[in-house]
PDB file of C-alpha atoms in Angstrom:
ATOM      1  CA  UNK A  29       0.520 -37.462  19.721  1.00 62.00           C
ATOM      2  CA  UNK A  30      -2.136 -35.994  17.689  1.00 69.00           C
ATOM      3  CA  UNK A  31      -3.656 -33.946  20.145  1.00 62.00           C
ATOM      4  CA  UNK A  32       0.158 -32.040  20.075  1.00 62.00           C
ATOM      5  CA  UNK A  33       0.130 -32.015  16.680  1.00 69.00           C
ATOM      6  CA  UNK A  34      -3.250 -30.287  16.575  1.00 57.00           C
ATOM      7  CA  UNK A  35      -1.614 -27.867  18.892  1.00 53.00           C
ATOM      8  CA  UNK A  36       0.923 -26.954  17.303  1.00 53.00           C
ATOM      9  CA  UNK A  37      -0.355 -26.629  14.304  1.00 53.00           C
ATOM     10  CA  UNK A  38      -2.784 -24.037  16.152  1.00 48.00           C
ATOM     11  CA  UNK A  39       0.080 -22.085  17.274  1.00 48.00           C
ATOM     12  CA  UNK A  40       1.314 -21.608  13.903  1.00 58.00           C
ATOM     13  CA  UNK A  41      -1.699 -20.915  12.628  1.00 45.00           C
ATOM     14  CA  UNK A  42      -2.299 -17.838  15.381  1.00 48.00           C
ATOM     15  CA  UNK A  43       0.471 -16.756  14.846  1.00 49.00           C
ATOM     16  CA  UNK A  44       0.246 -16.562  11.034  1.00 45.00           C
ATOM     17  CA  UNK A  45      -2.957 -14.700  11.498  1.00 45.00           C
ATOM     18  CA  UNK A  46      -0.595 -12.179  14.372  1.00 45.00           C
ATOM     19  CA  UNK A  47       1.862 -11.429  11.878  1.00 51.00           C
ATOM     20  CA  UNK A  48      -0.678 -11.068   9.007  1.00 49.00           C
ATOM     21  CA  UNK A  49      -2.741  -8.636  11.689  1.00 51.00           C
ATOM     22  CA  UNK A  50       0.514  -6.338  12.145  1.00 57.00           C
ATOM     23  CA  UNK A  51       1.614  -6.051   8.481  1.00 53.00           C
ATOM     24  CA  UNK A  52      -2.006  -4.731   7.673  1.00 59.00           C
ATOM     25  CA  UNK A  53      -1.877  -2.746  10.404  1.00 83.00           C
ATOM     26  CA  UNK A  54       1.658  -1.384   9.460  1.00 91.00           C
ATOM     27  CA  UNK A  55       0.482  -0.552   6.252  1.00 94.00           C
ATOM     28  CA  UNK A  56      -2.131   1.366   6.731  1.00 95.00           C
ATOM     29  CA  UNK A  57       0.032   3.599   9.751  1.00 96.00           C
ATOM     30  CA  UNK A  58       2.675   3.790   7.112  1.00 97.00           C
ATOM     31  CA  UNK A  59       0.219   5.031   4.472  1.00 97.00           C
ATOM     32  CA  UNK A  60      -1.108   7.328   7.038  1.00 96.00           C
ATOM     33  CA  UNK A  61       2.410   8.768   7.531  1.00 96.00           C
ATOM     34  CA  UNK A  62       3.858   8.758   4.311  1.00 96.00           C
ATOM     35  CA  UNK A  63       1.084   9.143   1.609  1.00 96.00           C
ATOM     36  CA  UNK A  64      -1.626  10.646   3.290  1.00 96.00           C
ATOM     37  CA  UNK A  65      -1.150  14.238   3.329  1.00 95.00           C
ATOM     38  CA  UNK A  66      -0.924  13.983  -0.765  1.00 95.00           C
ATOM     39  CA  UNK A  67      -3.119  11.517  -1.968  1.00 97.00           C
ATOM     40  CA  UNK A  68      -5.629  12.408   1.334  1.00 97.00           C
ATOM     41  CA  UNK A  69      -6.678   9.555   3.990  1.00 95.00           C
ATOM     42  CA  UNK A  70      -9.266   8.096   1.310  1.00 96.00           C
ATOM     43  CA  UNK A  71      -7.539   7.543  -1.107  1.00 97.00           C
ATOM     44  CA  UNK A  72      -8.784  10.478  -3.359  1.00 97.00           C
ATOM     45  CA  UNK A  73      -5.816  12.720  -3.801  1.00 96.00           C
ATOM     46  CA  UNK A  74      -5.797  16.456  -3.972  1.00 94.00           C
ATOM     47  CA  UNK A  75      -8.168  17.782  -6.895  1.00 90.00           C
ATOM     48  CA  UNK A  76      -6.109  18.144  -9.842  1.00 90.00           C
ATOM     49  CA  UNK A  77      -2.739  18.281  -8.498  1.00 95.00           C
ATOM     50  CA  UNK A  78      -2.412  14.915  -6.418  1.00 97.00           C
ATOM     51  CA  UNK A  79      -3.793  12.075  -8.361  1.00 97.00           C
ATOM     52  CA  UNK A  80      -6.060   9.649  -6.428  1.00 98.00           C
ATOM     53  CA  UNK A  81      -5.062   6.094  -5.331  1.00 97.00           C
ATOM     54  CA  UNK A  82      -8.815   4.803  -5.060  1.00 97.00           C
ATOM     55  CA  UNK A  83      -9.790   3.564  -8.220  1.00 96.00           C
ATOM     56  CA  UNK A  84      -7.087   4.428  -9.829  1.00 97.00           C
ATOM     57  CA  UNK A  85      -6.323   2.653 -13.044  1.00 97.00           C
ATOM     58  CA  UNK A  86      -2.638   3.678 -12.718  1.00 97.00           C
ATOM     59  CA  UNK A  87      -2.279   2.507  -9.632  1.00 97.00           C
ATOM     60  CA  UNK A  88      -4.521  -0.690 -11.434  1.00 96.00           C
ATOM     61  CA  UNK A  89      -2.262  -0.733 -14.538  1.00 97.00           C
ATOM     62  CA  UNK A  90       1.461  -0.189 -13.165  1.00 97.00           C
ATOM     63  CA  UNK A  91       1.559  -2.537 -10.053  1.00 95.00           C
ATOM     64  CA  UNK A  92       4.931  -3.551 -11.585  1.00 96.00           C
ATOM     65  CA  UNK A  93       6.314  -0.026 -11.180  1.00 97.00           C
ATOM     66  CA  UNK A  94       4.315   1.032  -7.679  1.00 97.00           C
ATOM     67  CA  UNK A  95       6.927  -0.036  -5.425  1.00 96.00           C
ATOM     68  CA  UNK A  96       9.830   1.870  -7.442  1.00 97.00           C
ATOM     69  CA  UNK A  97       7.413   4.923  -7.404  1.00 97.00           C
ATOM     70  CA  UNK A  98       6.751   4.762  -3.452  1.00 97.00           C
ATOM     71  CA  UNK A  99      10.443   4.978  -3.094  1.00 96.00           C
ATOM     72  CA  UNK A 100      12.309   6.518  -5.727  1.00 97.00           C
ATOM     73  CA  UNK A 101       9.546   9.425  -6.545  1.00 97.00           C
ATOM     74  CA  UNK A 102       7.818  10.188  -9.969  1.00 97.00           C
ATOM     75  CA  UNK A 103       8.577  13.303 -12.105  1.00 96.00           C
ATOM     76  CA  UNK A 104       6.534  13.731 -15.296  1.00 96.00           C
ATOM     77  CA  UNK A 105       3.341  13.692 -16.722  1.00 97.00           C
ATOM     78  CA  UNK A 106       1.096  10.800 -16.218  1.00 97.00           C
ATOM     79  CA  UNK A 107      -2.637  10.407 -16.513  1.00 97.00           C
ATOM     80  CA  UNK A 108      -5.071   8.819 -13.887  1.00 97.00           C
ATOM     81  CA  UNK A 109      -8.632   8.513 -14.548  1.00 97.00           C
ATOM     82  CA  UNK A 110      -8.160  10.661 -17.479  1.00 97.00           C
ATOM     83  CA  UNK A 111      -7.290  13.236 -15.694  1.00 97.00           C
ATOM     84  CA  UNK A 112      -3.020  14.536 -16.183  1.00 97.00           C
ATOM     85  CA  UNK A 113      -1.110  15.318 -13.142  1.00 97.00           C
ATOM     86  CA  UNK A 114       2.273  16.643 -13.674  1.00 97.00           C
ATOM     87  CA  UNK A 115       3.231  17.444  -9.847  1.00 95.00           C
ATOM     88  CA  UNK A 116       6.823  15.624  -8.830  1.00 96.00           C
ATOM     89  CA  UNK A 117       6.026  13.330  -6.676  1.00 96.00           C
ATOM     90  CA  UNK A 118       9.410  12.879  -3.652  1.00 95.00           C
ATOM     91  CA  UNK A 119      10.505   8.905  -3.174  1.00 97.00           C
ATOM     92  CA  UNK A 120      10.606   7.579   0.218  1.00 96.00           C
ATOM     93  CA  UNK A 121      14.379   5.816   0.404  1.00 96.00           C
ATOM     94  CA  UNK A 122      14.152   5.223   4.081  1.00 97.00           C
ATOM     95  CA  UNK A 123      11.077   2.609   3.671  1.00 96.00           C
ATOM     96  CA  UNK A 124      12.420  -0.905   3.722  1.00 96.00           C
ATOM     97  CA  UNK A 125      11.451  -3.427   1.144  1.00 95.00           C
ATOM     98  CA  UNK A 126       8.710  -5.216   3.570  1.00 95.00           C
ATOM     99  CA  UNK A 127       7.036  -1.584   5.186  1.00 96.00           C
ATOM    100  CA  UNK A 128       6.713  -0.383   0.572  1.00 96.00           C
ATOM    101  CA  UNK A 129       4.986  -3.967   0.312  1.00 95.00           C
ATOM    102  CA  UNK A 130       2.772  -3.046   3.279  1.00 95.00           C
ATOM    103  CA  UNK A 131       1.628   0.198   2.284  1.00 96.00           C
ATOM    104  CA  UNK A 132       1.299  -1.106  -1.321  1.00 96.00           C
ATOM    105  CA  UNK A 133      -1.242  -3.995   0.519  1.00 95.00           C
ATOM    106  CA  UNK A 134      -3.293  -2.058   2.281  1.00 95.00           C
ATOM    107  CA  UNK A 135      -3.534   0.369  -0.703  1.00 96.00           C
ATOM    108  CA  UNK A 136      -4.927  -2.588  -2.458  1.00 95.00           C
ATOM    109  CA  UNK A 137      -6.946  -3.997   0.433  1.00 94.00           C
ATOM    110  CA  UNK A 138      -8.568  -0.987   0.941  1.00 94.00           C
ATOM    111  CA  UNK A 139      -9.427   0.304  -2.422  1.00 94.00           C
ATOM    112  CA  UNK A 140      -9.279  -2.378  -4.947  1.00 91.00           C
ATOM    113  CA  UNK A 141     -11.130  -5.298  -3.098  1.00 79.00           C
ATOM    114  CA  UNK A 142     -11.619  -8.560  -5.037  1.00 70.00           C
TER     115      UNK A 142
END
């Protein structure tokens, strides 16, 4: 009994670590598809018309508002790094709820490690 216990509980755990796998992965084709041609494939946006994502203490500051940025767009002024950016930036409707979380992970992963 135990030793199918053990096994099962290995199977979940695999497949955890699957499914954990493909949303990273996800995200960062998503990111590559989406966001990259702005904010550049590192992260370090376009000079001073695209703000950067790495480092960014926007990004850092308004995690509550990211995922309403990704897909509805941003028009206005806002300042990143000291540094104002006024370009419009278009929202991505078509993203579902789980693919914005993705992107916003590996965003996170990949430039603000803990």
């Amino acid at each position: 009994m135990k030793v199918k216990t053990l096994f099962f509980s290995l199977l979940i755990l695999v497949g955890w670590l699957l499914s954990c796998a493909e949303q990273a992965s996800q995200g960062e084709m998503l990111y590559q598809a989406y966001c990259g041609n702005c904010h550049m494939e590192d992260g370090k946006g376009l000079r001073e018309l695209i703000p950067p994502l790495a480092g960014a203490d926007y990004w850092v500051d308004n995690q509550d508002k990211i995922s309403c940025i990704i897909r509805y767009g941003l028009d206005g002024a806002i300042v990143v790094n000291g540094t104002e950016y006024n370009q419009p930036m278009a929202g991505i409707k078509s993203l579902t709820e789980a693919e914005t979380a993705n992107i916003i992970n590996f965003i996170n992963q990949q430039w603000f490690p803990e």
